[in-house]
CSV table of C-alpha atoms and ligand atoms in Angstrom, one decimal:
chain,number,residue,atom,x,y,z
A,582,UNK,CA,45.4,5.4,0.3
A,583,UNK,CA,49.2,5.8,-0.6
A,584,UNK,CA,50.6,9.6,-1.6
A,585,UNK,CA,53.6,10.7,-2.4
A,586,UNK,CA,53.8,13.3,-1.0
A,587,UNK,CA,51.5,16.0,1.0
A,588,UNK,CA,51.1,18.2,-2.2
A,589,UNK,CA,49.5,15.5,-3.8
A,590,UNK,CA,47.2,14.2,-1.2
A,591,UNK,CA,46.0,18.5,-0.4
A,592,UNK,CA,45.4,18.2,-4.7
A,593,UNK,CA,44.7,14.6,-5.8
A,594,UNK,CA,41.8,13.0,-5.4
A,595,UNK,CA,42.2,9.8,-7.6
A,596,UNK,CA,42.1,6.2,-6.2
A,597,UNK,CA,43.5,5.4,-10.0
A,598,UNK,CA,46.7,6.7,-8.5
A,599,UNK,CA,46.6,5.3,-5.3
A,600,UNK,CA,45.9,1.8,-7.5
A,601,UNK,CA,48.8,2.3,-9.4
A,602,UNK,CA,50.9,2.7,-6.4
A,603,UNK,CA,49.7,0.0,-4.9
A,604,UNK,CA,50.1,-2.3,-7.4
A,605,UNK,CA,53.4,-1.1,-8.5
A,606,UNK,CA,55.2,0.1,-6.1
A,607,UNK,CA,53.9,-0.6,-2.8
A,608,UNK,CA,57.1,-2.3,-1.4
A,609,UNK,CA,59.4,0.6,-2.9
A,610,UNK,CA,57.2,2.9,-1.3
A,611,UNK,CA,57.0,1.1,2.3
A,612,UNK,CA,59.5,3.4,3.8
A,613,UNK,CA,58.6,6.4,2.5
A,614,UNK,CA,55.3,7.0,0.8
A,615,UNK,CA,53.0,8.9,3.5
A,616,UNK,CA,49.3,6.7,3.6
A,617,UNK,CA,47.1,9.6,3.9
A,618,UNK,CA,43.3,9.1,3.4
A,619,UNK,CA,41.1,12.2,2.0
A,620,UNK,CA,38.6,12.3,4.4
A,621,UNK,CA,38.2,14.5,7.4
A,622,UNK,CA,36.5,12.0,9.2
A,623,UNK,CA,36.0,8.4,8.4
A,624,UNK,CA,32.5,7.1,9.2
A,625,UNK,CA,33.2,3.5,9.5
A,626,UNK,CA,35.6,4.3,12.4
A,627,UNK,CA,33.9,6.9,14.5
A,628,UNK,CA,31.4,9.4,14.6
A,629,UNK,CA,30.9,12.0,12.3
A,630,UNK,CA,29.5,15.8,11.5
A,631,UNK,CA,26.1,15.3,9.2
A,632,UNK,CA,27.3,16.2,5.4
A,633,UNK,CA,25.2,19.4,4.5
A,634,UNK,CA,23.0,17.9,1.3
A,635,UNK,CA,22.0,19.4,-2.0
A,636,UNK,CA,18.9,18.5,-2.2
A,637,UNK,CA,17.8,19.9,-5.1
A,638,UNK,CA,19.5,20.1,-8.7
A,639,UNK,CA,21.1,23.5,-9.8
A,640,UNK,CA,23.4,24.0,-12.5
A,641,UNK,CA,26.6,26.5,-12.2
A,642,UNK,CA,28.0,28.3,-14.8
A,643,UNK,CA,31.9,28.5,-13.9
A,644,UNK,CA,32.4,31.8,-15.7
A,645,UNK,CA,32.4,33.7,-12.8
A,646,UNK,CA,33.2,34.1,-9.3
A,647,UNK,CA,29.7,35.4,-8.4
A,648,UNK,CA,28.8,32.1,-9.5
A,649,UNK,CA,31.1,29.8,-7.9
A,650,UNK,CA,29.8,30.9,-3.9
A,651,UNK,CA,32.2,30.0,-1.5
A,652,UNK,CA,29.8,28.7,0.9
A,653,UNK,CA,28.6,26.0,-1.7
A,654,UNK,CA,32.5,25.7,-3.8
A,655,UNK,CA,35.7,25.9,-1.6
A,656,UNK,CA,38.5,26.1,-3.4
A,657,UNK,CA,40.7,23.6,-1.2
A,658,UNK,CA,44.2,23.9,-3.4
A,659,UNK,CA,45.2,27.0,-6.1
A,660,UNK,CA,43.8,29.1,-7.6
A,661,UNK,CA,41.1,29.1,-10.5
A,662,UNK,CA,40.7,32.3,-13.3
A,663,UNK,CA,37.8,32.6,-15.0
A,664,UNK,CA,37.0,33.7,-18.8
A,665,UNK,CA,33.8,34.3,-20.6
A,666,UNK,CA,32.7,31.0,-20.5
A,667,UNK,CA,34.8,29.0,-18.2
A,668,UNK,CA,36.8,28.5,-14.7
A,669,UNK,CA,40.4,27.4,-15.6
A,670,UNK,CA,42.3,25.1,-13.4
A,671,UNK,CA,46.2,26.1,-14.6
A,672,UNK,CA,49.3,24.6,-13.3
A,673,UNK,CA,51.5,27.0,-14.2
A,674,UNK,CA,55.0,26.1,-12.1
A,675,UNK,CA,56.4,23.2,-9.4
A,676,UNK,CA,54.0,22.0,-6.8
A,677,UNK,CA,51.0,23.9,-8.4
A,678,UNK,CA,48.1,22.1,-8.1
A,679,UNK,CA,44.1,22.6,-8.2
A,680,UNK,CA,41.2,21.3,-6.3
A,681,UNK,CA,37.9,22.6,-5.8
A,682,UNK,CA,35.3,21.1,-3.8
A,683,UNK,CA,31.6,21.4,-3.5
A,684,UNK,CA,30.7,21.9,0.6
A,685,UNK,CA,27.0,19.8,0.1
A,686,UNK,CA,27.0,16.2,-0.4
A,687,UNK,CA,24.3,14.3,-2.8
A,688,UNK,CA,23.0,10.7,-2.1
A,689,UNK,CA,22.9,9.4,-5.4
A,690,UNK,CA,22.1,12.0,-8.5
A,691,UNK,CA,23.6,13.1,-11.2
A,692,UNK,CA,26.9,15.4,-12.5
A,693,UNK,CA,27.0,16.9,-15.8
A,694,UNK,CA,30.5,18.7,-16.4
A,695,UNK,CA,31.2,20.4,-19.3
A,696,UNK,CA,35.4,20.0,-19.3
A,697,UNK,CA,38.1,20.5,-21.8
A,698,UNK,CA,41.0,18.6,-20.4
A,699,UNK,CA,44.2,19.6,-19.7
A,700,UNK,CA,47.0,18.3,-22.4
A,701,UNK,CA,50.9,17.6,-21.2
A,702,UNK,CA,52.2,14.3,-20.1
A,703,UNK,CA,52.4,13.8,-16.5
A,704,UNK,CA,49.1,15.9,-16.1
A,705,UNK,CA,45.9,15.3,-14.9
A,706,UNK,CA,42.2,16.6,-15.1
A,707,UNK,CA,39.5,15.0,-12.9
A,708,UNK,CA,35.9,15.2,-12.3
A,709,UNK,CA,35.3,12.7,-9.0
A,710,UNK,CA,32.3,12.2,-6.5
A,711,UNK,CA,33.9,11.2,-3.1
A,712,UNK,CA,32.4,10.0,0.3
A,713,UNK,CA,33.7,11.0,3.8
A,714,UNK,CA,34.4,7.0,3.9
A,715,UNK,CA,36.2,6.9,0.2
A,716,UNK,CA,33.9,6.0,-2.2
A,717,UNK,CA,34.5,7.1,-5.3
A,718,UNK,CA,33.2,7.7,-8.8
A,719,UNK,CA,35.8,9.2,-11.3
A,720,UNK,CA,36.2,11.2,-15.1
A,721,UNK,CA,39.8,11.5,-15.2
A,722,UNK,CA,41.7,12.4,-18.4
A,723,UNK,CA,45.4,12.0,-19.0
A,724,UNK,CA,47.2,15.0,-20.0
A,725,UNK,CA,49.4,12.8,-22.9
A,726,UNK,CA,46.1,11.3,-24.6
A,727,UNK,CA,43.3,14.1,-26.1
A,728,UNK,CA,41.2,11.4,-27.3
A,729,UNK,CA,39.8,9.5,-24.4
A,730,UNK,CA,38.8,10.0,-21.0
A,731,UNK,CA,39.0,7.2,-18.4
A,732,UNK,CA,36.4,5.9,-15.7
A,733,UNK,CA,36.6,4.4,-12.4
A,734,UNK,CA,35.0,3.7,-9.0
A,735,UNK,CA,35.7,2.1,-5.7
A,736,UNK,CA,34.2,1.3,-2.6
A,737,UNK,CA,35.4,2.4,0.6
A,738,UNK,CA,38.3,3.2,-0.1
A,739,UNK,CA,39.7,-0.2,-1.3
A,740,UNK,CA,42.1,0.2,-3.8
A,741,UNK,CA,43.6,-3.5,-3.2
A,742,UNK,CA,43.3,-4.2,-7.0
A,743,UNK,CA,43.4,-1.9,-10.2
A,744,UNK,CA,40.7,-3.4,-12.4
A,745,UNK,CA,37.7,-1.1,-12.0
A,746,UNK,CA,39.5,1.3,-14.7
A,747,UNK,CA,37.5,1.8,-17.9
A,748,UNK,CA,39.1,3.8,-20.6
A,749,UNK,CA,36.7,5.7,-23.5
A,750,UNK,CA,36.9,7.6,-26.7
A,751,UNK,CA,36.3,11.0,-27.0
A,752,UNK,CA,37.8,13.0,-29.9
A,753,UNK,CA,39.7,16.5,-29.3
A,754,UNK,CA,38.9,16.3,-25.5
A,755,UNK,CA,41.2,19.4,-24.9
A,756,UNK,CA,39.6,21.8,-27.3
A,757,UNK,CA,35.7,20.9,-27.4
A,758,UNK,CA,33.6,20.6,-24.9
A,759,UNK,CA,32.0,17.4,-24.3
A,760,UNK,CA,29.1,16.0,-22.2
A,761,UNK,CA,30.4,14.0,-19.3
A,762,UNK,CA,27.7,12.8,-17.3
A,763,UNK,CA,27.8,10.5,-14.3
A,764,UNK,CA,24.3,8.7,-13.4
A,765,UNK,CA,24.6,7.4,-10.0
A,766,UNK,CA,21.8,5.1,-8.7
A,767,UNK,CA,21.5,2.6,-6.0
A,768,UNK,CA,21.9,-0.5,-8.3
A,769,UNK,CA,23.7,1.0,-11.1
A,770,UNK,CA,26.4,3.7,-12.2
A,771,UNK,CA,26.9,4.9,-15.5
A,772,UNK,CA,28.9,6.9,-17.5
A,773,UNK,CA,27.7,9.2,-20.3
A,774,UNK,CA,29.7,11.1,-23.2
A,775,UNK,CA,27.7,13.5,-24.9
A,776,UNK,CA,24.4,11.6,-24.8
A,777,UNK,CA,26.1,8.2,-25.2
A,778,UNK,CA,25.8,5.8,-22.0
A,779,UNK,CA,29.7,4.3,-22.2
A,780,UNK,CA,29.7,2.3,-19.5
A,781,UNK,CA,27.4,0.9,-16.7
A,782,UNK,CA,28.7,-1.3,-13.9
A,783,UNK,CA,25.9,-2.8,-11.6
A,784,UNK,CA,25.6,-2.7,-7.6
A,785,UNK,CA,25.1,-6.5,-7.8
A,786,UNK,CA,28.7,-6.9,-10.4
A,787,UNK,CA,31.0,-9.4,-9.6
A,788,UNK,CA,32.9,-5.9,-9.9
A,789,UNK,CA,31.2,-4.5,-7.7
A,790,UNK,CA,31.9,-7.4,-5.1
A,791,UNK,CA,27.9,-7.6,-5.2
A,792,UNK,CA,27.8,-4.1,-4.0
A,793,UNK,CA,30.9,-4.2,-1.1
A,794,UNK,CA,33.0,-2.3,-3.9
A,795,UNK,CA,30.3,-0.1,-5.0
A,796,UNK,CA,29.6,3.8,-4.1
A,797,UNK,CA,27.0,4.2,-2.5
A,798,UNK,CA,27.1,6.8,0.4
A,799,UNK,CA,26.9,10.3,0.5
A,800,UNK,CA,29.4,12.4,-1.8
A,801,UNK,CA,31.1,15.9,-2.5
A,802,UNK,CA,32.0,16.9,-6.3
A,803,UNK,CA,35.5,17.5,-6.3
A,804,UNK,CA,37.3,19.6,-9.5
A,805,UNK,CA,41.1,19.1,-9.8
A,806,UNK,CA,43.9,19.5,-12.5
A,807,UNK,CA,47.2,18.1,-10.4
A,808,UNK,CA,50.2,16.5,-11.0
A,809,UNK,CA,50.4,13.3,-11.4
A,810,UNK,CA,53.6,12.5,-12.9
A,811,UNK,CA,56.6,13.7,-10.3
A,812,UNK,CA,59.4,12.3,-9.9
A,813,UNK,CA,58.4,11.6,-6.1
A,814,UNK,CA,55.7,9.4,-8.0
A,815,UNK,CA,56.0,5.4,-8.1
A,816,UNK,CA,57.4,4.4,-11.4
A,817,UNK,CA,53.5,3.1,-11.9
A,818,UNK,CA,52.1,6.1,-11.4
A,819,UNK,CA,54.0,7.5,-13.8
A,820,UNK,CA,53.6,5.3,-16.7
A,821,UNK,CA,49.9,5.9,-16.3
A,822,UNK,CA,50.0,9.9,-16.1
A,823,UNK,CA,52.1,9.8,-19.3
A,824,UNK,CA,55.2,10.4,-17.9
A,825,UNK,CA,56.8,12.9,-16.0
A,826,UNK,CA,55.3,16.8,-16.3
A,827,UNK,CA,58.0,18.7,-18.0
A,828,UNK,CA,57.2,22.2,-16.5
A,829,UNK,CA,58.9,23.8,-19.1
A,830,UNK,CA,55.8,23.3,-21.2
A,831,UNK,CA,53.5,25.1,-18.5
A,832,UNK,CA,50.7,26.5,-17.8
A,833,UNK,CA,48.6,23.4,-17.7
A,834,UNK,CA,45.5,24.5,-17.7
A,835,UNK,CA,42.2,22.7,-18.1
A,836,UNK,CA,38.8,24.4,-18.2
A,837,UNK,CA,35.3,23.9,-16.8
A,838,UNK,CA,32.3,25.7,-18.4
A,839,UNK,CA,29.3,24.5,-16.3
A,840,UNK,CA,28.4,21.8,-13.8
A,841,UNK,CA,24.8,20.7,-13.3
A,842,UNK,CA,24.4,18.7,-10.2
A,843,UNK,CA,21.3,16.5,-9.1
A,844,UNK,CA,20.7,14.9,-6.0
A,845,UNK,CA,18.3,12.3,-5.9
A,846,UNK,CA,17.3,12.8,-2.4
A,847,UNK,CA,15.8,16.2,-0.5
A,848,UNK,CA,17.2,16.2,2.3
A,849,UNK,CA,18.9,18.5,4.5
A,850,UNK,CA,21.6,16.6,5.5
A,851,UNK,CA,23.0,13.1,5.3
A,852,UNK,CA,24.3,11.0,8.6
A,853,UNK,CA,26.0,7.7,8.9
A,854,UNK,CA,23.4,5.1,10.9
A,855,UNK,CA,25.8,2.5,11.5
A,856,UNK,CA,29.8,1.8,10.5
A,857,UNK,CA,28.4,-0.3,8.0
A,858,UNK,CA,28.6,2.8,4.3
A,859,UNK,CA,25.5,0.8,3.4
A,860,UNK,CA,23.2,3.0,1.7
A,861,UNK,CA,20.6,2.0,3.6
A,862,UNK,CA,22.2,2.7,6.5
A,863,UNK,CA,22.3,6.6,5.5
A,864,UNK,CA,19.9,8.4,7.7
A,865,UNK,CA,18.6,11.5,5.5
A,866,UNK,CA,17.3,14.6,7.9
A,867,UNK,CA,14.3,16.0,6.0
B,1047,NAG,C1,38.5,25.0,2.1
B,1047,NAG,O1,39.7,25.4,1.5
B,1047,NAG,C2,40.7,25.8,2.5
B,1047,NAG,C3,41.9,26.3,1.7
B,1047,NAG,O2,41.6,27.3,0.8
B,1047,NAG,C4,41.0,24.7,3.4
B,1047,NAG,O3,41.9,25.1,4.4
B,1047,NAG,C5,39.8,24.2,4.1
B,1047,NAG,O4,40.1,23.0,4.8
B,1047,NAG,C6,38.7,23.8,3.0
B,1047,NAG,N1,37.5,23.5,3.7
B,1047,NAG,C7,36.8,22.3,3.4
B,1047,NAG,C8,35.6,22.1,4.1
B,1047,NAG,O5,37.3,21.5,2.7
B,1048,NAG,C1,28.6,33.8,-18.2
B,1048,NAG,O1,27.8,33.1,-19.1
B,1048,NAG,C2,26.4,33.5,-19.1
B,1048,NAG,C3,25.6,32.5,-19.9
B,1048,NAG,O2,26.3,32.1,-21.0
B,1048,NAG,C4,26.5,34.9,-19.7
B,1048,NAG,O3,25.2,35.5,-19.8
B,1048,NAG,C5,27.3,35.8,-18.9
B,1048,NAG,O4,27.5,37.1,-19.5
B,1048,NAG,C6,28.7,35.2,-18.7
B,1048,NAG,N1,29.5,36.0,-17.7
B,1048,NAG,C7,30.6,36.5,-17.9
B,1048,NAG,C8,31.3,37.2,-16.8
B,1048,NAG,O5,31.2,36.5,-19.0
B,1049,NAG,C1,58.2,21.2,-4.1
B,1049,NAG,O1,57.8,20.4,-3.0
B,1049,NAG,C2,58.8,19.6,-2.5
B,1049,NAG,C3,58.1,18.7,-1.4
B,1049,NAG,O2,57.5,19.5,-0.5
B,1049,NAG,C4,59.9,20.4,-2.0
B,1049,NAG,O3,60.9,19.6,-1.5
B,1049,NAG,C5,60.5,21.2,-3.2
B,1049,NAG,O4,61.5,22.1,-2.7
B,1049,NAG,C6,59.3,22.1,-3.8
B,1049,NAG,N1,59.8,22.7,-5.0
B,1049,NAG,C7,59.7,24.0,-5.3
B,1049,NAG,C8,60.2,24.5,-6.6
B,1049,NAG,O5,59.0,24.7,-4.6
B,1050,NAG,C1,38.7,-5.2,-1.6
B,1050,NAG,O1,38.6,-5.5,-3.0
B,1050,NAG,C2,39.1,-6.7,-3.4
B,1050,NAG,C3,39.1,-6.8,-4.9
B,1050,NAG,O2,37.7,-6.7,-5.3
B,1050,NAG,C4,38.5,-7.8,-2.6
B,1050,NAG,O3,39.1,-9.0,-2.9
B,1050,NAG,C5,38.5,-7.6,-1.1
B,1050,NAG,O4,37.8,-8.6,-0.5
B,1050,NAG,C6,38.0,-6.2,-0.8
B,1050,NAG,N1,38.1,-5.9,0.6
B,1050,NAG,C7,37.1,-5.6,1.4
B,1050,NAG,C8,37.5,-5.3,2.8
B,1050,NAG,O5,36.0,-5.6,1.0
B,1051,NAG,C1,24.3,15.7,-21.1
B,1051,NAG,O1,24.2,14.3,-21.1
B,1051,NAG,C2,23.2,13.7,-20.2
B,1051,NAG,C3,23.2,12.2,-20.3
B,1051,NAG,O2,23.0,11.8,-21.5
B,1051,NAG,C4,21.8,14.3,-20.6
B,1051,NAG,O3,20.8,13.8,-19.7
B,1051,NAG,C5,21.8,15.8,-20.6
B,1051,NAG,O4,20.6,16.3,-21.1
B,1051,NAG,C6,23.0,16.3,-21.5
B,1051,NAG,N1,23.0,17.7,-21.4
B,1051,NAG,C7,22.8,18.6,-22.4
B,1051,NAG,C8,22.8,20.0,-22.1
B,1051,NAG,O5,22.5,18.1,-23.5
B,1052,NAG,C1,27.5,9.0,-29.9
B,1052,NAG,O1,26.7,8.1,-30.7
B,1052,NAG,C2,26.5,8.7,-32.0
B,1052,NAG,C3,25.6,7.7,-32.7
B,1052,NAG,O2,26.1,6.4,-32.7
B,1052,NAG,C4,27.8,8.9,-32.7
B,1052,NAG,O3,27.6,9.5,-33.9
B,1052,NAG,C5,28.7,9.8,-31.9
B,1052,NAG,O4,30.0,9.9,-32.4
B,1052,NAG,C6,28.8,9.3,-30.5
B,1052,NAG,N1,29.6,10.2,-29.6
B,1052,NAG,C7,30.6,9.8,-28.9
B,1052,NAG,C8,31.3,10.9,-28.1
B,1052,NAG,O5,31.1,8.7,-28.9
């Protein structure tokens, strides 16, 4: 995972990003990119803490603090506000960014977030599931583009290639609120915009590398509007964040009305068996 800088990896949690980098830039960045991974503790190279699970499905309205429990949401980087029907995620000046990130983990389930993006080039909102070994399931919506929302997913981390990336209509995605829905199973993933299934990619895909590539361990929900267009950025990155923010057009500021999450398993918590990040070799403590 390559990051520009330590701002970015505390606020980012995008593999499209890293992909770009990669693929871009990665000689220019040799010398001075930092590789950071976003994970606390890799499972594939050593023992880990159990991940706390859901186990249950529960939906959260983000229009208020009393809702958003600390114990359950930690709010990792920033600072959200809240109105009478949503949590904003502003970037209001240099360096700002947002993240906030459930504390349980499901195994396979489903995320409903109700999001109006944030608009300005440079800019990006994200609704991502992410595993303590990097997979990863991603909304992400440019700041320059109001009309579509992109999709994405990797497996363990492996971002040698940028051609998971799915890109989807969705008209006037910074002022109404649409439907995004993620439907994560063991042999398939899909995508959903306001009831409409946009995409499904299969555990057994050639894109999927017959399932090496494809998520499939326990994972956190993780809420971010950061910046993705610096100028500390590879040129790739960049291009694909729209350009370069241009603060003077701040606050950024996308909104969250509700998240319903639903873990398909009931468990208390969720522990590694093996270094494997096969599902099946996720042990789930009843
Ligand atoms: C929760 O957020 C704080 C910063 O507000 C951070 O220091 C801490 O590491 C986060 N905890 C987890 C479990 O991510
Ligand atoms: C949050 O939304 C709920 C349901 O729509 C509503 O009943 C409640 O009054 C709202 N809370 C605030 C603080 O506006
Ligand atoms: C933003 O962060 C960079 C890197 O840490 C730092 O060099 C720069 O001074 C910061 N800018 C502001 C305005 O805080
Ligand atoms: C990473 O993904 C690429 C592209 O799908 C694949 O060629 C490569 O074998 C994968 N690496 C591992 C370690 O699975
Ligand atoms: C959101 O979309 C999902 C997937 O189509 C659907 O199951 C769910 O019922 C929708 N939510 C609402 C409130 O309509
Ligand atoms: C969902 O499908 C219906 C029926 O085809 C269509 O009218 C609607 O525009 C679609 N919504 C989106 C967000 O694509």
């Amino acid at each position: 995972m390559f990051y520009t800088t330590r701002n970015i990896a505390a606020s980012s949690s995008s593999s499209t990003m890293k992909n770009f980098i990669a693929a871009a830039a990665l000689a220019a960045l040799a010398g001075s990119a930092t590789a950071q991974t976003f994970t606390k503790c890799n499972p594939l190279e050593k023992d880990c803490p159990a991940d706390p699970a859901l186990g249950t499905e529960h939906t959260w309205g983000f229009n208020s603090s009393s809702t958003l429990d600390s114990t359950i949401w930690n709010m990792s980087t920033g600072a959200i506000t809240y109105t009478n029907d949503a949590a904003q995620f502003t970037i209001s000046k240099v360096n700002e960014s947002t993240l906030l990130e459930s504390n349980f983990y499901i195994f396979f389930g489903v995320v409903e977030s109700w999001v109006k993006m944030a608009t300005g080039g440079g800019i990006v909102s994200s609704v991502v599931l992410e595993s303590d070994d990097l997979d990863e399931i991603d909304w992400e919506w440019v700041g320059s583009n109001t009309n579509e929302v992109q999709s994405n997913f990797f497996g363990k981390g492996n971002t040698t290639t940028y051609d998971r990336g799915g890109t989807h209509h969705v008209p006037n995605a910074d002022t109404e609120w649409h439907n995004y829905t993620t439907y994560w199973a063991s042999d398939r993933l899909e995508w959903w915009i306001d009831g409409n299934m946009t995409r499904r990619v299969y555990y057994t895909d050639k894109l999927a590398l017959g399932g090496k590539n494809y998520p499939q361990t326990p994972s956190k929900v993780k809420i971010s509007n950061w910046p993705a267009g610096l100028e500390s950025a590879s040129q790739g990155t960049i291009e694909w964040a729209g350009g370069l923010v241009d603060y003077s057009k701040a606050p950024f500021t996308m909104s969250v009305q509700r998240i319903r999450v639903q873990d398909f398993h009931t468990g208390k918590e969720y522990s590694y068996g093996d270094r494997t990040g096969d599902f099946s070799s996720i042990k789930v403590v009843e």
